[in-house]
Amino acid sequence: MQDFARQRQQMVDEQVLKQGILDERVLGSLRKVERHLFVPGDVLADAYGDFPLPIGEGQTVSQPYIVALMTELLKLRGSEKVLEIGTGCGYQTAVLSELAAEVFSLERLGNLAELAAARLKKLGYHNVHVKCGDGFAGWPAEAPFDAIIVTCAPEAVPAALEEQLAEGGRLVVPTGVEWQELLLVRKNAGRSQVESVAAVRFVPMVRGCRDGETGRDR
Ligand code: SAH
């Protein structure tokens, strides 16, 4: 039996804190969310390693430091409505759910969306809503969002997401194909201000959805 609780504290102290993440609320969420309950069984022993992990369907969950960095950039204080694009295994969703009022998460692959939704529900994350959908369209019925986080890389900031960002809101998105940069977009007085934060590597953001049951694109 592995001591996941100890590994999780070490992950925060030796990877996340050391690489410069200081927001106590973000650190608290990473200390709490049980990353090993989100990753597939064959990579369980590596759940708290300082690297991304495969989660099936050719997708990956980001390394803990990147999850922490992107979350910190959103400056969540507890009252926010957040949109996440790319639910994947639901780990980032859970980290956000500890820090905001409500989290809406879109995943284009139906089977990943269903698995993550069931996992989050079972673990008691009741303020999250997961739906199979194309992130390029955002979630207009729930807009505007105080914060938006994209965990796959489009070539450029999707227009619908910028539109669905509330006044004073923050959007974190990796952009680019071969060479990617993490962007922080802030909306103030109706205008967007863009800042480049770091060089990153994410799976591509792909248009359209795939049904979980039939495996068909739609
Ligand atoms: N935050 C996730 C990261 C998963 S990897 C986690 O913690 O596990 C990125 C995910 O984005 C993949 O699951 C991929 O299927 C999804 N994705 C790619 N393009 C998308 C799109 N247009 N809309 C929604 N999700 C998308």
Short mmCIF file of C-alpha atoms and ligand atoms in Angstrom, two decimals:
data_model
loop_
_atom_site.label_atom_id
_atom_site.label_comp_id
_atom_site.label_asym_id
_atom_site.label_seq_id
_atom_site.Cartn_x
_atom_site.Cartn_y
_atom_site.Cartn_z
CA MET A 1 0.00 0.00 0.00
CA GLN A 2 1.46 3.30 -1.06
CA ASP A 3 1.36 6.31 1.19
CA PHE A 4 -0.50 8.63 -1.17
CA ALA A 5 -1.22 11.23 1.55
CA ARG A 6 2.51 11.68 2.18
CA GLN A 7 3.29 11.71 -1.55
CA ARG A 8 0.67 14.44 -2.03
CA GLN A 9 2.20 16.70 0.63
CA GLN A 10 5.64 16.11 -0.92
CA MET A 11 4.24 16.98 -4.35
CA VAL A 12 3.14 20.36 -3.00
CA ASP A 13 6.25 21.07 -0.95
CA GLU A 14 8.91 19.81 -3.34
CA GLN A 15 7.42 20.54 -6.75
CA VAL A 16 4.73 23.20 -6.59
CA LEU A 17 6.00 25.50 -3.81
CA LYS A 18 9.61 25.20 -4.99
CA GLN A 19 8.62 26.24 -8.51
CA GLY A 20 7.09 29.43 -7.15
CA ILE A 21 3.38 28.88 -6.49
CA LEU A 22 2.56 30.77 -3.30
CA ASP A 23 -1.23 31.23 -3.27
CA GLU A 24 -2.27 29.46 -0.07
CA ARG A 25 -5.73 28.60 -1.36
CA VAL A 26 -4.27 26.93 -4.47
CA LEU A 27 -1.71 25.03 -2.38
CA GLY A 28 -4.51 23.95 -0.02
CA SER A 29 -6.56 22.57 -2.88
CA LEU A 30 -3.60 20.59 -4.25
CA ARG A 31 -2.92 19.20 -0.77
CA LYS A 32 -6.50 18.04 -0.56
CA VAL A 33 -7.52 16.67 -3.98
CA GLU A 34 -6.56 13.01 -4.26
CA ARG A 35 -4.84 12.96 -7.65
CA HIS A 36 -4.37 9.17 -7.48
CA LEU A 37 -8.17 8.72 -7.64
CA PHE A 38 -8.27 10.47 -11.02
CA VAL A 39 -5.52 8.69 -12.99
CA PRO A 40 -5.75 5.25 -14.65
CA GLY A 41 -4.60 2.21 -12.63
CA ASP A 42 -1.52 1.55 -14.78
CA VAL A 43 0.02 4.92 -13.85
CA LEU A 44 -1.13 4.93 -10.23
CA ALA A 45 2.40 4.66 -8.84
CA ASP A 46 3.29 7.86 -10.71
CA ALA A 47 0.19 9.80 -9.66
CA TYR A 48 2.22 12.40 -7.71
CA GLY A 49 5.20 12.64 -10.08
CA ASP A 50 6.47 15.94 -11.48
CA PHE A 51 5.25 15.21 -15.03
CA PRO A 52 2.04 14.84 -17.09
CA LEU A 53 0.33 11.43 -17.16
CA PRO A 54 -1.63 9.58 -19.85
CA ILE A 55 -5.38 9.37 -19.08
CA GLY A 56 -6.54 7.36 -22.12
CA GLU A 57 -7.67 8.40 -25.63
CA GLY A 58 -4.21 9.86 -26.26
CA GLN A 59 -4.90 12.64 -23.73
CA THR A 60 -2.88 13.69 -20.67
CA VAL A 61 -3.44 15.29 -17.30
CA SER A 62 -0.95 18.14 -16.79
CA GLN A 63 1.92 17.96 -14.34
CA PRO A 64 0.90 19.24 -10.87
CA TYR A 65 2.93 22.46 -11.17
CA ILE A 66 1.14 23.46 -14.40
CA VAL A 67 -2.27 22.74 -12.82
CA ALA A 68 -1.23 24.96 -9.90
CA LEU A 69 0.17 27.74 -12.12
CA MET A 70 -2.96 27.95 -14.29
CA THR A 71 -5.22 27.86 -11.24
CA GLU A 72 -3.20 30.57 -9.47
CA LEU A 73 -3.49 32.84 -12.53
CA LEU A 74 -7.30 32.77 -12.18
CA LYS A 75 -7.08 34.40 -8.70
CA LEU A 76 -10.19 32.60 -7.42
CA ARG A 77 -11.59 33.81 -4.11
CA GLY A 78 -14.59 31.51 -3.70
CA SER A 79 -17.55 33.27 -5.25
CA GLU A 80 -16.70 32.71 -8.93
CA LYS A 81 -18.46 30.90 -11.71
CA VAL A 82 -15.75 29.09 -13.69
CA LEU A 83 -15.70 27.48 -17.14
CA GLU A 84 -13.15 24.75 -17.91
CA ILE A 85 -12.51 23.47 -21.44
CA GLY A 86 -11.10 19.90 -21.49
CA THR A 87 -12.39 17.95 -18.48
CA GLY A 88 -10.14 14.96 -19.19
CA CYS A 89 -9.90 12.89 -16.01
CA GLY A 90 -11.50 15.66 -13.91
CA TYR A 91 -8.46 16.41 -11.73
CA GLN A 92 -8.22 20.08 -12.65
CA THR A 93 -12.01 20.32 -12.30
CA ALA A 94 -11.76 19.06 -8.72
CA VAL A 95 -8.94 21.50 -7.92
CA LEU A 96 -11.13 24.36 -9.20
CA SER A 97 -14.22 23.11 -7.38
CA GLU A 98 -12.45 23.60 -4.03
CA LEU A 99 -11.75 27.24 -4.90
CA ALA A 100 -14.83 28.62 -6.68
CA ALA A 101 -18.60 28.63 -6.26
CA GLU A 102 -19.43 26.65 -9.40
CA VAL A 103 -17.45 24.94 -12.14
CA PHE A 104 -18.80 24.18 -15.62
CA SER A 105 -16.58 21.82 -17.60
CA LEU A 106 -16.77 20.80 -21.27
CA GLU A 107 -15.08 17.72 -22.74
CA ARG A 108 -15.30 16.80 -26.45
CA LEU A 109 -14.85 13.04 -25.91
CA GLY A 110 -18.09 11.54 -24.59
CA ASN A 111 -16.52 8.61 -22.76
CA LEU A 112 -14.01 10.81 -20.90
CA ALA A 113 -16.83 13.24 -19.99
CA GLU A 114 -19.00 10.43 -18.62
CA LEU A 115 -16.16 8.88 -16.61
CA ALA A 116 -15.10 12.21 -15.13
CA ALA A 117 -18.68 13.22 -14.28
CA ALA A 118 -19.28 9.92 -12.47
CA ARG A 119 -15.95 10.14 -10.63
CA LEU A 120 -16.53 13.73 -9.48
CA LYS A 121 -20.04 12.88 -8.30
CA LYS A 122 -18.84 9.82 -6.38
CA LEU A 123 -16.12 11.89 -4.70
CA GLY A 124 -18.69 14.46 -3.58
CA TYR A 125 -17.82 17.39 -5.85
CA HIS A 126 -21.36 18.73 -6.07
CA ASN A 127 -20.60 22.20 -7.45
CA VAL A 128 -19.32 20.88 -10.79
CA HIS A 129 -21.25 20.36 -14.02
CA VAL A 130 -19.63 18.24 -16.74
CA LYS A 131 -21.01 18.08 -20.27
CA CYS A 132 -19.86 16.56 -23.54
CA GLY A 133 -19.47 19.53 -25.85
CA ASP A 134 -17.14 21.51 -28.10
CA GLY A 135 -15.22 24.11 -26.13
CA PHE A 136 -14.89 26.32 -29.21
CA ALA A 137 -18.54 27.28 -28.63
CA GLY A 138 -18.14 27.71 -24.86
CA TRP A 139 -21.26 27.29 -22.69
CA PRO A 140 -23.46 30.27 -23.71
CA ALA A 141 -26.42 29.32 -21.52
CA GLU A 142 -24.28 29.73 -18.39
CA ALA A 143 -22.23 32.77 -19.49
CA PRO A 144 -20.75 35.07 -18.38
CA PHE A 145 -17.95 33.39 -16.44
CA ASP A 146 -15.67 35.10 -13.93
CA ALA A 147 -12.84 32.77 -14.94
CA ILE A 148 -12.17 30.47 -17.90
CA ILE A 149 -9.42 27.84 -18.09
CA VAL A 150 -8.55 25.90 -21.23
CA THR A 151 -6.51 22.71 -20.77
CA CYS A 152 -5.97 21.91 -24.46
CA ALA A 153 -4.28 24.18 -27.00
CA PRO A 154 -6.16 26.08 -29.73
CA GLU A 155 -4.13 27.98 -32.36
CA ALA A 156 -5.50 31.27 -31.08
CA VAL A 157 -7.82 32.42 -28.28
CA PRO A 158 -11.34 31.18 -29.25
CA ALA A 159 -13.64 34.18 -29.84
CA ALA A 160 -16.62 32.61 -28.04
CA LEU A 161 -14.58 32.19 -24.86
CA GLU A 162 -13.43 35.79 -24.87
CA GLU A 163 -17.07 36.83 -25.36
CA GLN A 164 -18.26 34.67 -22.47
CA LEU A 165 -15.73 36.16 -20.06
CA ALA A 166 -17.30 38.53 -17.52
CA GLU A 167 -16.13 42.09 -17.05
CA GLY A 168 -13.04 41.91 -14.82
CA GLY A 169 -12.71 38.20 -15.64
CA ARG A 170 -9.57 36.15 -16.31
CA LEU A 171 -9.01 33.57 -19.06
CA VAL A 172 -6.01 31.22 -19.06
CA VAL A 173 -5.29 29.40 -22.32
CA PRO A 174 -2.30 27.66 -23.95
CA THR A 175 -2.11 28.67 -27.64
CA GLY A 176 -0.09 27.55 -30.62
CA VAL A 177 0.70 24.34 -32.48
CA GLU A 178 4.37 23.29 -32.36
CA TRP A 179 5.47 26.02 -30.02
CA GLN A 180 2.89 26.95 -27.41
CA GLU A 181 2.64 29.77 -24.93
CA LEU A 182 0.33 30.10 -21.96
CA LEU A 183 -1.72 33.29 -22.23
CA LEU A 184 -3.56 35.23 -19.55
CA VAL A 185 -6.38 37.34 -20.97
CA ARG A 186 -8.01 39.96 -18.74
CA LYS A 187 -11.17 41.77 -19.69
CA ASN A 188 -11.54 45.32 -18.42
CA ALA A 189 -13.94 48.01 -19.64
CA GLY A 190 -14.87 45.68 -22.50
CA ARG A 191 -11.27 45.43 -23.71
CA SER A 192 -8.98 42.41 -23.55
CA GLN A 193 -5.44 42.65 -22.31
CA VAL A 194 -3.22 39.68 -23.16
CA GLU A 195 -0.09 38.61 -21.31
CA SER A 196 2.25 35.74 -22.19
CA VAL A 197 3.09 33.74 -19.06
CA ALA A 198 5.18 30.69 -19.97
CA ALA A 199 6.15 28.20 -22.67
CA VAL A 200 4.01 25.08 -22.33
CA ARG A 201 3.08 21.83 -24.06
CA PHE A 202 -0.59 20.73 -24.26
CA VAL A 203 -2.66 18.33 -26.37
CA PRO A 204 -4.39 20.18 -29.24
CA MET A 205 -7.89 21.62 -28.94
CA VAL A 206 -9.94 19.78 -31.57
CA ARG A 207 -13.26 20.87 -33.08
CA GLY A 208 -16.46 18.85 -32.65
CA CYS A 209 -17.49 16.13 -30.19
CA ARG A 210 -17.36 12.35 -30.11
CA ASP A 211 -20.32 10.45 -28.73
CA GLY A 212 -19.36 8.11 -25.87
CA GLU A 213 -21.78 5.32 -26.82
CA THR A 214 -21.52 5.20 -30.61
CA GLY A 215 -17.94 6.50 -30.93
CA ARG A 216 -19.21 8.73 -33.75
CA ASP A 217 -18.16 12.30 -34.34
CA ARG A 218 -20.91 14.86 -34.30
N1 SAH B 1 -7.93 19.20 -17.35
C1 SAH B 1 -7.73 17.85 -17.81
C2 SAH B 1 -6.73 17.81 -18.93
C3 SAH B 1 -7.12 16.84 -19.99
S1 SAH B 1 -6.21 16.93 -21.51
C4 SAH B 1 -7.36 16.93 -16.67
O1 SAH B 1 -7.20 17.41 -15.52
O2 SAH B 1 -7.29 15.72 -16.86
C5 SAH B 1 -7.21 18.02 -22.46
C6 SAH B 1 -8.60 17.55 -22.77
O3 SAH B 1 -9.19 18.50 -23.67
C7 SAH B 1 -8.71 16.20 -23.47
O4 SAH B 1 -9.48 15.34 -22.69
C8 SAH B 1 -9.38 16.53 -24.81
O5 SAH B 1 -10.29 15.52 -25.26
C9 SAH B 1 -10.11 17.83 -24.48
N2 SAH B 1 -10.46 18.66 -25.64
C10 SAH B 1 -9.76 18.84 -26.80
N3 SAH B 1 -10.43 19.67 -27.62
C11 SAH B 1 -11.57 20.03 -26.99
C12 SAH B 1 -12.70 20.85 -27.34
N4 SAH B 1 -12.78 21.48 -28.50
N5 SAH B 1 -13.69 20.99 -26.42
C13 SAH B 1 -13.65 20.34 -25.23
N6 SAH B 1 -12.63 19.54 -24.85
C14 SAH B 1 -11.60 19.38 -25.71
#
